[in-house]
């Protein structure tokens, strides 16, 4: 494809630029100053005063902006050239500088937790009513943290502990390879062959991929046990009832809401198994194997998308919701916010990152001309639109959880999918439907299996290390619970615990269910848009604005939904069900 690279000049001109160095120094200096001031407050009898609270909130807003802006810029440089040693050093340096910010937040929480006076009056006198939700959240977290010195030590040790295990997983998984036709293929290349139209190629790639993960399973298991062991220990020391409880609080979701969602996801499994059977029939198979899940069906769309076509199509589809959203997408393309060209040294996948100091975003993807790639661009532009809607809010009111982070992205993806499906000729519709349903099945069926796996793992890990054999058995059991007999029993993927990097994140256990939340929440919003048309845009943007200053139950309630009721989740499932029926009939 054409050389579609992003332009980072409006953020910082380079890692040596005056503005970059000034922001980096301000992050360090302001963090140190805030720690010093909070230490003085902590040692004084009487608690924090209103002017001190106002000053601390102001500083935390600024520090959050600085840290996010610097981190997004550095990662943007590194992710398009992973051999960039300077960017790698800067990432390490920023991690070190952020320790003081973490220390400041720990001290701030402790001070709020210890405050024994009139809390509402303090907030009012400080003039920080806009941050009431966030401040209440910090007071809660004060009861879920260790002493200041212990938290400081834990943050410092994590760089060589949990984070090191995470890095080990990344390095191992990016370097694993297997022999292939006189040469070698990495596991990344082998996994990409799951989309090959030749079933013999897909099966061989799957077999070699399994062999690759198995060859390093002792190291992967050590890393996973290290991360989950640390997580379990720290959560216990901090007073969390369970790792899942912490994840729910991080995602601002009630257990009732989660149980309702999981129940409906389980309830939907027969419908997804119908999709798998329909796909098997289109492939001429009696039943799918794991390596058939992403196989292109015989009626696969031959039309390829050019970048110019994407730049015209996506904004046009966004226009159907609002002209503002469409114009925003045009600005993102015209201002070169997107890096789309695959090339050596660039990370795989896709992401969107926000730059709060400039009010911009940057999107990385690896565009290959397929409709799936088009969908990915729309998904990431949805994240960018979310950033645009909240960019004028202060940092502490922009920090939305993962559950709500996927709302705008999946809504945008659905906009583009429905439009592409409506415009496609009959012979292209099965492929477009299959692309969508493959993704939906991953988010509902596979993510449910991952939730079952991680739940079992977190029950076992406190009792001792879990062996590679046990990890594989847990994963196969979890897959059997969700895929059922729609997949060949002996051809699943027992080493998915080694594949998925999110299991190795020390701070984000149960990383998966927020994606299912985002999928179904966004689809429910989309069903409202279908009922109301463009008039829905104002309500939609208001929902996005609230994501950083309310919990998920309250945000949903503002849209007229009760996420603690199974009926809410069924609304999103019904949207998917309509596509399954259309796929079966195609």
Coordinates of C-alpha atoms in Angstrom, one line a residue:
X1 CA 0.0 0.0 0.0
X2 CA 1.0 3.7 -0.1
X3 CA 3.3 5.1 2.5
X4 CA 0.7 6.2 5.0
X5 CA 2.7 7.4 7.9
X6 CA 1.6 9.6 10.7
X7 CA 2.9 13.1 11.5
X8 CA 4.0 13.6 15.1
X9 CA 5.4 17.2 14.6
X10 CA 2.5 18.9 16.3
X11 CA 3.2 16.9 19.5
X12 CA 6.9 17.3 19.8
X13 CA 9.4 17.8 17.0
X14 CA 11.8 15.2 18.6
X15 CA 13.0 13.6 21.8
X16 CA 15.6 16.4 22.0
X17 CA 13.2 19.3 21.4
X18 CA 12.9 22.0 24.0
X19 CA 9.1 21.4 24.5
X20 CA 9.6 17.7 25.1
X21 CA 12.5 18.2 27.6
X22 CA 10.5 21.0 29.3
X23 CA 7.4 18.8 29.8
X24 CA 9.6 15.9 31.0
X25 CA 11.3 18.1 33.6
X26 CA 8.0 19.6 34.7
X27 CA 6.6 16.1 35.3
X28 CA 9.5 15.3 37.6
X29 CA 9.6 18.7 39.4
X30 CA 5.9 19.0 39.9
X31 CA 5.6 15.4 41.1
X32 CA 8.4 16.0 43.7
X33 CA 6.9 19.2 44.8
X34 CA 3.4 17.6 45.2
X35 CA 4.9 14.7 47.2
X36 CA 6.6 17.2 49.5
X37 CA 3.5 19.2 50.1
X38 CA 1.3 16.1 50.7
X39 CA 3.9 14.8 53.1
X40 CA 3.7 17.9 55.1
X41 CA -0.1 17.7 55.2
X42 CA 0.1 14.0 56.3
X43 CA 2.3 14.9 59.2
X44 CA 0.1 17.7 60.4
X45 CA -2.8 17.3 62.8
X46 CA -6.1 18.5 61.5
X47 CA -6.1 17.0 58.0
X48 CA -6.1 18.7 54.6
X49 CA -7.4 22.2 54.2
X50 CA -9.6 23.4 51.3
X51 CA -6.9 25.4 49.6
X52 CA -4.5 22.4 49.8
X53 CA -7.1 20.1 48.3
X54 CA -7.7 22.6 45.4
X55 CA -4.0 22.9 44.8
X56 CA -3.5 19.1 44.8
X57 CA -6.4 18.5 42.4
X58 CA -5.0 21.2 40.0
X59 CA -1.5 19.6 40.2
X60 CA -2.8 16.1 39.6
X61 CA -4.7 17.3 36.5
X62 CA -1.6 18.8 35.1
X63 CA 0.6 15.8 36.0
X64 CA -1.9 13.4 34.4
X65 CA -1.8 15.4 31.2
X66 CA 2.0 15.6 31.1
X67 CA 2.4 11.9 31.8
X68 CA -0.2 10.8 29.2
X69 CA 1.2 13.2 26.5
X70 CA 4.8 12.1 27.0
X71 CA 3.9 8.4 27.2
X72 CA 1.7 8.5 24.1
X73 CA 4.4 10.3 22.1
X74 CA 7.2 8.0 23.1
X75 CA 5.2 4.9 22.5
X76 CA 4.2 6.2 19.1
X77 CA 7.8 6.5 18.1
X78 CA 8.8 3.1 19.5
X79 CA 5.7 1.2 18.1
X80 CA 6.6 2.2 14.5
X81 CA 10.2 1.3 15.0
X82 CA 10.8 -1.2 17.8
X83 CA 14.6 -1.1 17.2
X84 CA 14.6 2.6 18.3
X85 CA 16.8 2.3 21.4
X86 CA 16.5 6.0 22.2
X87 CA 12.7 5.6 22.5
X88 CA 13.1 2.5 24.6
X89 CA 15.4 4.4 27.0
X90 CA 12.9 7.2 27.1
X91 CA 10.1 4.8 28.0
X92 CA 12.2 3.4 30.9
X93 CA 13.0 6.9 32.0
X94 CA 9.3 7.9 32.0
X95 CA 8.5 4.9 34.0
X96 CA 11.0 6.0 36.6
X97 CA 9.7 9.6 36.6
X98 CA 6.1 8.3 37.1
X99 CA 7.1 6.6 40.3
X100 CA 6.9 10.0 42.1
X101 CA 3.4 10.6 40.6
X102 CA 2.3 7.2 41.8
X103 CA 3.7 8.1 45.3
X104 CA 1.8 11.4 45.2
X105 CA -1.4 9.6 44.4
X106 CA -0.9 7.1 47.2
X107 CA -0.3 9.9 49.7
X108 CA -3.3 11.9 48.4
X109 CA -5.6 8.9 48.8
X110 CA -4.3 8.3 52.3
X111 CA -5.0 11.9 53.3
X112 CA -8.5 11.8 51.9
X113 CA -9.1 8.4 53.6
X114 CA -8.0 9.8 57.0
X115 CA -10.0 13.0 56.7
X116 CA -12.5 13.1 59.6
X117 CA -14.2 16.4 59.1
X118 CA -17.1 17.6 57.0
X119 CA -16.3 16.0 53.7
X120 CA -19.0 17.8 51.6
X121 CA -18.0 21.1 53.1
X122 CA -14.3 20.5 52.3
X123 CA -15.2 19.8 48.6
X124 CA -17.4 22.9 48.4
X125 CA -14.9 25.2 50.1
X126 CA -12.1 23.9 47.8
X127 CA -14.3 24.6 44.7
X128 CA -13.7 21.1 43.4
X129 CA -17.3 19.9 43.2
X130 CA -16.7 18.9 39.5
X131 CA -14.4 16.2 40.8
X132 CA -16.7 14.7 43.4
X133 CA -17.0 11.3 41.7
X134 CA -13.3 11.0 41.3
X135 CA -12.5 12.2 44.9
X136 CA -15.0 9.7 46.3
X137 CA -13.3 7.0 44.3
X138 CA -9.9 8.0 45.7
X139 CA -11.3 7.9 49.2
X140 CA -12.5 4.3 48.6
X141 CA -9.1 3.3 47.1
X142 CA -7.5 4.7 50.3
X143 CA -9.0 1.7 52.1
X144 CA -7.5 -0.6 49.5
X145 CA -3.9 0.4 49.7
X146 CA -1.0 -0.4 52.0
X147 CA 1.0 2.1 53.9
X148 CA 2.9 4.8 51.9
X149 CA 6.3 3.1 52.2
X150 CA 4.9 -0.3 51.3
X151 CA 3.1 1.1 48.2
X152 CA 6.3 3.0 47.2
X153 CA 8.3 -0.2 47.5
X154 CA 5.6 -2.2 45.6
X155 CA 5.7 0.3 42.8
X156 CA 9.5 0.2 42.6
X157 CA 9.7 -3.6 42.8
X158 CA 7.0 -4.0 40.1
X159 CA 9.5 -2.7 37.5
X160 CA 11.7 -5.7 38.1
X161 CA 8.9 -8.0 39.2
X162 CA 5.5 -8.1 37.6
X163 CA 6.5 -5.8 34.8
X164 CA 9.6 -7.9 34.1
X165 CA 7.5 -11.0 33.8
X166 CA 5.2 -9.1 31.4
X167 CA 8.3 -8.1 29.3
X168 CA 9.6 -11.7 29.3
X169 CA 6.3 -12.8 27.9
X170 CA 6.5 -10.2 25.2
X171 CA 10.1 -11.0 24.3
X172 CA 9.4 -14.7 24.2
X173 CA 6.2 -14.5 22.2
X174 CA 7.8 -12.1 19.6
X175 CA 10.8 -14.3 19.1
X176 CA 9.2 -17.8 18.9
X177 CA 9.5 -19.4 15.5
X178 CA 9.1 -22.8 13.8
X179 CA 10.6 -24.4 10.6
X180 CA 8.5 -23.8 7.5
X181 CA 9.3 -24.9 4.0
X182 CA 13.1 -24.6 4.3
X183 CA 12.9 -21.4 6.3
X184 CA 11.2 -20.2 9.5
X185 CA 8.0 -18.5 10.5
X186 CA 7.4 -16.7 13.7
X187 CA 4.3 -17.5 15.8
X188 CA 2.9 -14.1 14.7
X189 CA 3.2 -15.2 11.1
X190 CA 1.8 -18.6 11.8
X191 CA -1.2 -17.1 13.6
X192 CA -1.9 -14.9 10.6
X193 CA -2.2 -17.9 8.4
X194 CA -5.4 -18.8 10.2
X195 CA -7.0 -16.6 7.5
X196 CA -5.5 -18.6 4.6
X197 CA -8.1 -20.1 2.2
X198 CA -6.2 -23.4 2.1
X199 CA -7.3 -25.6 5.0
X200 CA -4.1 -27.7 4.7
X201 CA -2.0 -24.5 5.2
X202 CA -4.2 -23.4 8.2
X203 CA -3.9 -26.8 9.9
X204 CA -0.2 -27.0 9.4
X205 CA 0.2 -23.5 10.7
X206 CA -1.9 -24.3 13.8
X207 CA 0.1 -27.4 14.5
X208 CA 3.4 -25.5 14.2
X209 CA 2.0 -22.7 16.4
X210 CA 0.9 -25.2 19.1
X211 CA 4.4 -26.8 18.9
X212 CA 6.0 -23.4 19.3
X213 CA 4.0 -22.4 22.4
X214 CA 4.6 -25.8 23.9
X215 CA 8.3 -25.6 23.4
X216 CA 8.5 -22.6 25.7
X217 CA 5.6 -23.5 28.1
X218 CA 7.9 -23.8 31.1
X219 CA 9.0 -20.1 30.7
X220 CA 5.5 -18.9 29.9
X221 CA 4.1 -20.7 32.9
X222 CA 6.8 -19.2 35.2
X223 CA 5.9 -15.8 33.9
X224 CA 2.2 -16.3 34.4
X225 CA 2.6 -17.7 37.9
X226 CA 4.9 -14.8 38.7
X227 CA 2.4 -12.2 37.6
X228 CA -0.7 -13.9 39.1
X229 CA 1.2 -14.7 42.3
X230 CA 2.2 -11.1 42.8
X231 CA -1.3 -9.9 41.9
X232 CA -2.9 -12.3 44.4
X233 CA -0.4 -11.4 47.2
X234 CA -0.8 -7.6 46.7
X235 CA -4.5 -7.7 46.4
X236 CA -4.7 -9.7 49.7
X237 CA -2.4 -7.2 51.4
X238 CA -4.4 -4.3 50.2
X239 CA -7.7 -5.8 51.6
X240 CA -9.4 -6.8 48.3
X241 CA -11.9 -9.6 48.7
X242 CA -10.7 -11.0 45.4
X243 CA -8.9 -10.1 42.3
X244 CA -12.2 -10.0 40.5
X245 CA -13.6 -7.5 43.0
X246 CA -10.7 -5.1 42.2
X247 CA -11.2 -5.5 38.5
X248 CA -14.9 -4.6 38.9
X249 CA -14.0 -1.5 40.9
X250 CA -11.4 -0.5 38.3
X251 CA -14.1 -0.9 35.6
X252 CA -16.7 0.9 37.7
X253 CA -19.1 -2.0 37.2
X254 CA -21.2 -3.7 39.9
X255 CA -21.1 -7.5 40.4
X256 CA -24.8 -7.6 39.7
X257 CA -24.2 -5.9 36.3
X258 CA -21.3 -8.4 35.5
X259 CA -23.4 -11.4 36.5
X260 CA -26.3 -10.2 34.4
X261 CA -24.0 -9.8 31.4
X262 CA -22.2 -13.1 31.9
X263 CA -25.5 -14.8 32.2
X264 CA -26.8 -13.5 28.9
X265 CA -23.5 -14.2 27.2
X266 CA -23.9 -17.9 28.3
X267 CA -27.5 -17.8 27.2
X268 CA -26.3 -16.7 23.7
X269 CA -23.9 -19.5 23.2
X270 CA -26.4 -21.7 21.2
X271 CA -26.9 -18.8 18.8
X272 CA -23.1 -18.5 18.2
X273 CA -22.8 -22.3 17.8
X274 CA -25.5 -22.0 15.0
X275 CA -23.2 -19.4 13.4
X276 CA -20.2 -21.8 13.7
X277 CA -22.2 -24.6 12.1
X278 CA -23.4 -22.4 9.3
X279 CA -19.8 -21.4 8.6
X280 CA -18.7 -25.0 8.6
X281 CA -21.4 -25.8 6.0
X282 CA -20.2 -22.9 3.8
X283 CA -16.7 -24.3 4.1
X284 CA -17.9 -27.8 3.2
X285 CA -17.1 -29.2 6.7
X286 CA -19.2 -31.1 9.2
X287 CA -17.7 -29.1 12.1
X288 CA -15.1 -26.4 12.5
X289 CA -11.7 -26.9 14.0
X290 CA -9.8 -24.1 15.8
X291 CA -7.9 -23.3 12.7
X292 CA -11.2 -22.8 10.7
X293 CA -12.5 -20.0 12.9
X294 CA -11.0 -17.3 10.8
X295 CA -11.0 -19.1 7.5
X296 CA -12.4 -17.0 4.5
X297 CA -15.6 -18.5 3.2
X298 CA -15.9 -19.5 -0.5
X299 CA -17.9 -16.4 -1.3
X300 CA -15.2 -14.2 0.1
X301 CA -15.2 -10.6 -1.1
X302 CA -12.8 -10.1 -4.0
X303 CA -13.0 -6.4 -3.8
X304 CA -10.0 -4.7 -2.2
X305 CA -10.0 -1.4 -0.5
X306 CA -7.6 1.4 -1.3
X307 CA -6.6 3.9 1.3
X308 CA -8.2 6.7 -0.7
X309 CA -11.5 4.8 -0.7
X310 CA -11.3 4.3 3.1
X311 CA -10.6 8.0 3.6
X312 CA -13.8 8.8 1.7
X313 CA -16.0 6.0 3.0
X314 CA -15.5 6.2 6.8
X315 CA -16.2 9.9 7.2
X316 CA -19.3 9.5 5.0
X317 CA -20.6 6.8 7.2
X318 CA -19.9 8.9 10.3
X319 CA -21.9 11.7 8.7
X320 CA -25.0 9.5 9.1
X321 CA -24.7 10.0 12.9
X322 CA -23.5 13.6 12.8
X323 CA -21.6 16.0 10.5
X324 CA -19.3 16.8 13.4
X325 CA -18.2 13.2 13.6
X326 CA -17.7 12.9 9.9
X327 CA -15.7 16.2 9.7
X328 CA -13.5 15.0 12.6
X329 CA -12.6 11.8 10.7
X330 CA -11.7 13.9 7.7
X331 CA -9.5 16.1 9.8
X332 CA -7.8 12.9 11.3
X333 CA -7.0 11.7 7.8
X334 CA -6.0 15.1 6.3
X335 CA -3.8 15.9 9.3
X336 CA -2.0 12.5 9.1
X337 CA -3.0 11.2 12.5
X338 CA -3.0 7.7 11.1
X339 CA -0.1 5.4 10.6
X340 CA -1.4 2.6 8.4
X341 CA 1.5 1.1 6.4
X342 CA 2.8 -2.3 7.6
X343 CA 6.6 -2.4 7.7
X344 CA 9.5 -4.1 9.5
X345 CA 9.9 -3.0 13.0
X346 CA 6.3 -1.8 13.4
X347 CA 4.2 -3.5 16.0
X348 CA 1.2 -5.6 14.9
X349 CA -2.4 -4.9 15.6
X350 CA -3.9 -1.5 16.1
X351 CA -4.4 1.2 18.8
X352 CA -5.5 4.8 19.4
X353 CA -3.7 7.1 21.8
X354 CA -4.7 10.5 22.9
X355 CA -2.5 13.6 23.3
X356 CA -4.1 15.8 25.9
X357 CA -1.7 18.8 25.6
X358 CA -2.5 19.2 21.9
X359 CA -6.1 17.9 22.0
X360 CA -5.3 15.4 19.2
X361 CA -5.1 11.6 18.8
X362 CA -2.9 9.2 16.8
X363 CA -4.0 5.9 15.3
X364 CA -1.8 2.9 14.5
X365 CA -3.0 0.1 12.3
X366 CA -1.6 -2.3 9.7
X367 CA -3.9 -1.8 6.7
X368 CA -3.9 -4.7 4.2
X369 CA -6.8 -3.7 1.9
X370 CA -9.4 -6.1 3.5
X371 CA -12.7 -5.1 4.9
X372 CA -11.5 -6.3 8.3
X373 CA -8.8 -3.6 8.0
X374 CA -11.4 -1.0 7.2
X375 CA -13.4 -2.1 10.2
X376 CA -10.2 -1.7 12.4
X377 CA -9.7 1.9 11.1
X378 CA -13.3 2.7 12.0
X379 CA -12.9 1.1 15.4
X380 CA -9.8 3.2 16.2
X381 CA -11.4 6.4 14.8
X382 CA -14.2 5.8 17.3
X383 CA -11.7 5.9 20.1
X384 CA -10.3 9.1 18.7
X385 CA -13.9 10.6 18.5
X386 CA -14.3 9.7 22.2
X387 CA -11.1 11.6 22.9
X388 CA -12.4 14.5 20.9
X389 CA -15.7 14.7 22.8
X390 CA -14.0 14.7 26.2
X391 CA -10.8 16.7 25.4
X392 CA -12.0 19.9 27.0
X393 CA -12.6 18.1 30.3
X394 CA -9.9 18.1 32.9
X395 CA -7.8 15.0 33.1
X396 CA -9.4 13.7 36.3
X397 CA -12.8 13.7 34.6
X398 CA -11.5 12.1 31.4
X399 CA -10.3 8.9 33.0
X400 CA -12.9 6.4 31.8
X401 CA -12.6 2.6 32.5
X402 CA -12.1 -0.1 30.0
X403 CA -15.8 -1.1 30.1
X404 CA -16.8 2.3 28.7
X405 CA -13.6 2.8 26.6
X406 CA -14.9 0.4 24.0
X407 CA -18.3 2.1 23.5
X408 CA -17.4 4.6 20.8
X409 CA -15.0 2.3 19.0
X410 CA -17.5 -0.5 18.6
X411 CA -20.3 1.9 17.8
X412 CA -18.2 3.4 15.0
X413 CA -17.2 -0.1 13.8
X414 CA -20.9 -1.0 13.6
X415 CA -21.8 2.1 11.7
X416 CA -19.3 1.2 9.0
X417 CA -20.2 -2.4 9.0
X418 CA -23.9 -1.8 8.5
X419 CA -23.2 0.7 5.8
X420 CA -20.8 -1.5 3.9
X421 CA -23.3 -4.4 4.2
X422 CA -26.1 -2.3 2.8
X423 CA -24.0 -1.1 -0.2
X424 CA -22.5 -4.5 -1.0
X425 CA -23.7 -6.7 -3.9
X426 CA -25.3 -10.0 -2.8
X427 CA -22.2 -12.1 -3.6
X428 CA -20.1 -9.9 -1.2
X429 CA -22.5 -9.9 1.7
X430 CA -21.6 -13.4 3.2
X431 CA -17.9 -12.4 3.5
X432 CA -18.8 -9.0 5.2
X433 CA -21.2 -10.8 7.6
X434 CA -18.7 -13.4 8.4
X435 CA -16.0 -10.8 9.1
X436 CA -18.3 -9.2 11.6
X437 CA -19.5 -12.4 13.2
X438 CA -16.0 -13.7 13.6
X439 CA -15.2 -10.6 15.7
X440 CA -18.4 -10.8 17.7
X441 CA -17.8 -14.5 18.4
X442 CA -14.3 -13.6 19.7
X443 CA -15.7 -10.9 22.0
X444 CA -18.6 -13.1 23.4
X445 CA -17.6 -16.7 23.0
X446 CA -13.9 -16.6 23.3
X447 CA -13.8 -13.9 26.0
X448 CA -16.2 -15.9 28.1
X449 CA -13.8 -18.8 27.9
X450 CA -11.0 -16.5 29.0
X451 CA -13.0 -15.3 31.9
X452 CA -13.7 -19.0 33.0
X453 CA -10.0 -19.7 32.6
X454 CA -8.8 -16.8 34.6
X455 CA -11.4 -17.4 37.3
X456 CA -10.1 -20.9 37.7
X457 CA -6.5 -19.8 37.7
X458 CA -7.0 -17.2 40.4
X459 CA -8.7 -19.8 42.6
X460 CA -5.7 -22.1 42.2
X461 CA -2.7 -19.8 42.2
X462 CA -2.8 -18.8 45.9
X463 CA -2.3 -22.5 46.7
X464 CA 1.0 -22.8 44.7
X465 CA 2.3 -22.6 41.2
X466 CA 0.1 -24.0 38.5
X467 CA 2.0 -26.3 36.0
X468 CA 1.9 -25.9 32.2
X469 CA -0.1 -29.1 32.0
X470 CA -2.7 -27.8 34.5
X471 CA -2.9 -24.4 32.7
X472 CA -3.5 -26.2 29.4
X473 CA -6.2 -28.3 30.9
X474 CA -7.9 -25.3 32.5
X475 CA -7.9 -23.6 29.1
X476 CA -9.3 -26.6 27.2
X477 CA -12.0 -27.0 29.8
X478 CA -12.9 -23.3 29.5
X479 CA -13.1 -23.6 25.7
X480 CA -15.3 -26.6 25.9
X481 CA -17.7 -24.7 28.1
X482 CA -18.2 -21.9 25.6
X483 CA -17.6 -23.4 22.1
X484 CA -19.2 -26.7 23.0
X485 CA -19.6 -29.3 20.2
X486 CA -19.5 -26.6 17.5
X487 CA -15.7 -27.2 17.4
X488 CA -13.8 -30.5 17.0
X489 CA -13.0 -31.5 20.6
X490 CA -9.4 -32.6 19.8
X491 CA -8.6 -29.5 17.7
X492 CA -8.9 -26.6 20.0
X493 CA -6.1 -24.4 21.4
X494 CA -5.0 -25.3 24.9
X495 CA -2.1 -22.9 24.9
X496 CA -4.1 -19.7 24.6
X497 CA -2.9 -18.9 28.1
X498 CA 0.5 -18.4 26.6
X499 CA -0.7 -16.5 23.5
X500 CA -2.7 -13.7 25.2
X501 CA -0.5 -11.0 26.6
X502 CA -3.2 -9.5 28.8
X503 CA -2.9 -12.4 31.3
X504 CA 0.6 -11.1 32.0
X505 CA -0.4 -7.5 32.9
X506 CA 0.1 -7.1 36.7
X507 CA -2.4 -4.3 37.0
X508 CA -5.2 -5.5 34.8
X509 CA -6.4 -8.9 35.8
X510 CA -9.7 -10.0 34.2
X511 CA -8.8 -7.8 31.3
X512 CA -11.3 -9.5 29.0
X513 CA -14.9 -8.9 30.2
X514 CA -14.7 -5.1 29.5
X515 CA -14.6 -5.9 25.8
X516 CA -17.8 -7.9 26.0
X517 CA -19.4 -5.0 28.0
X518 CA -18.2 -2.6 25.3
X519 CA -19.6 -4.7 22.5
X520 CA -23.0 -5.2 23.9
X521 CA -23.3 -1.7 25.4
X522 CA -22.4 -0.2 22.0
X523 CA -24.8 -2.4 20.1
X524 CA -27.6 -1.4 22.5
X525 CA -26.8 2.3 21.8
X526 CA -26.7 1.5 18.1
X527 CA -30.2 0.0 18.3
X528 CA -31.3 3.3 19.8
X529 CA -29.6 5.2 16.9
X530 CA -31.6 3.0 14.5
X531 CA -34.8 4.0 16.2
X532 CA -34.0 7.7 16.6
X533 CA -31.8 8.6 13.7
X534 CA -29.4 11.6 13.7
X535 CA -31.2 13.1 16.7
X536 CA -29.5 10.4 18.8
X537 CA -26.1 12.2 18.2
X538 CA -26.5 14.7 21.0
X539 CA -27.5 12.0 23.6
X540 CA -24.6 9.8 22.3
X541 CA -22.0 12.5 22.8
X542 CA -23.4 13.2 26.3
X543 CA -23.0 9.6 27.2
X544 CA -19.4 9.7 26.1
X545 CA -18.8 12.8 28.1
X546 CA -20.0 11.1 31.2
X547 CA -17.8 8.1 31.0
X548 CA -15.0 9.7 33.0
X549 CA -17.1 11.0 35.8
X550 CA -19.7 8.3 36.5
X551 CA -19.8 4.6 37.1
X552 CA -21.1 2.3 34.4
X553 CA -24.5 1.8 36.0
X554 CA -25.1 5.6 36.0
X555 CA -23.8 6.2 32.5
X556 CA -26.1 3.5 31.2
X557 CA -29.0 4.9 33.2
X558 CA -28.4 8.3 31.4
X559 CA -29.1 6.4 28.2
X560 CA -32.3 4.8 29.6
X561 CA -30.7 1.4 30.2
X562 CA -30.4 -0.7 33.3
X563 CA -27.2 -2.8 33.0
X564 CA -28.1 -4.8 36.1
X565 CA -31.0 -6.3 34.2
X566 CA -30.4 -9.2 31.8
X567 CA -32.9 -7.6 29.4
X568 CA -30.4 -4.8 28.7
X569 CA -27.7 -7.3 27.6
X570 CA -30.2 -9.2 25.5
X571 CA -30.8 -6.1 23.4
X572 CA -27.2 -6.1 22.2
X573 CA -27.3 -9.9 21.6
X574 CA -30.5 -9.5 19.4
X575 CA -28.5 -7.2 17.1
X576 CA -25.9 -10.0 16.6
X577 CA -28.6 -12.6 16.3
X578 CA -30.1 -10.7 13.3
X579 CA -26.7 -10.9 11.6
X580 CA -26.4 -14.6 12.3
X581 CA -29.8 -15.2 10.7
X582 CA -28.8 -13.1 7.7
X583 CA -25.6 -15.1 7.4
X584 CA -27.4 -18.4 7.6
X585 CA -29.7 -17.3 4.8
X586 CA -26.9 -15.9 2.6

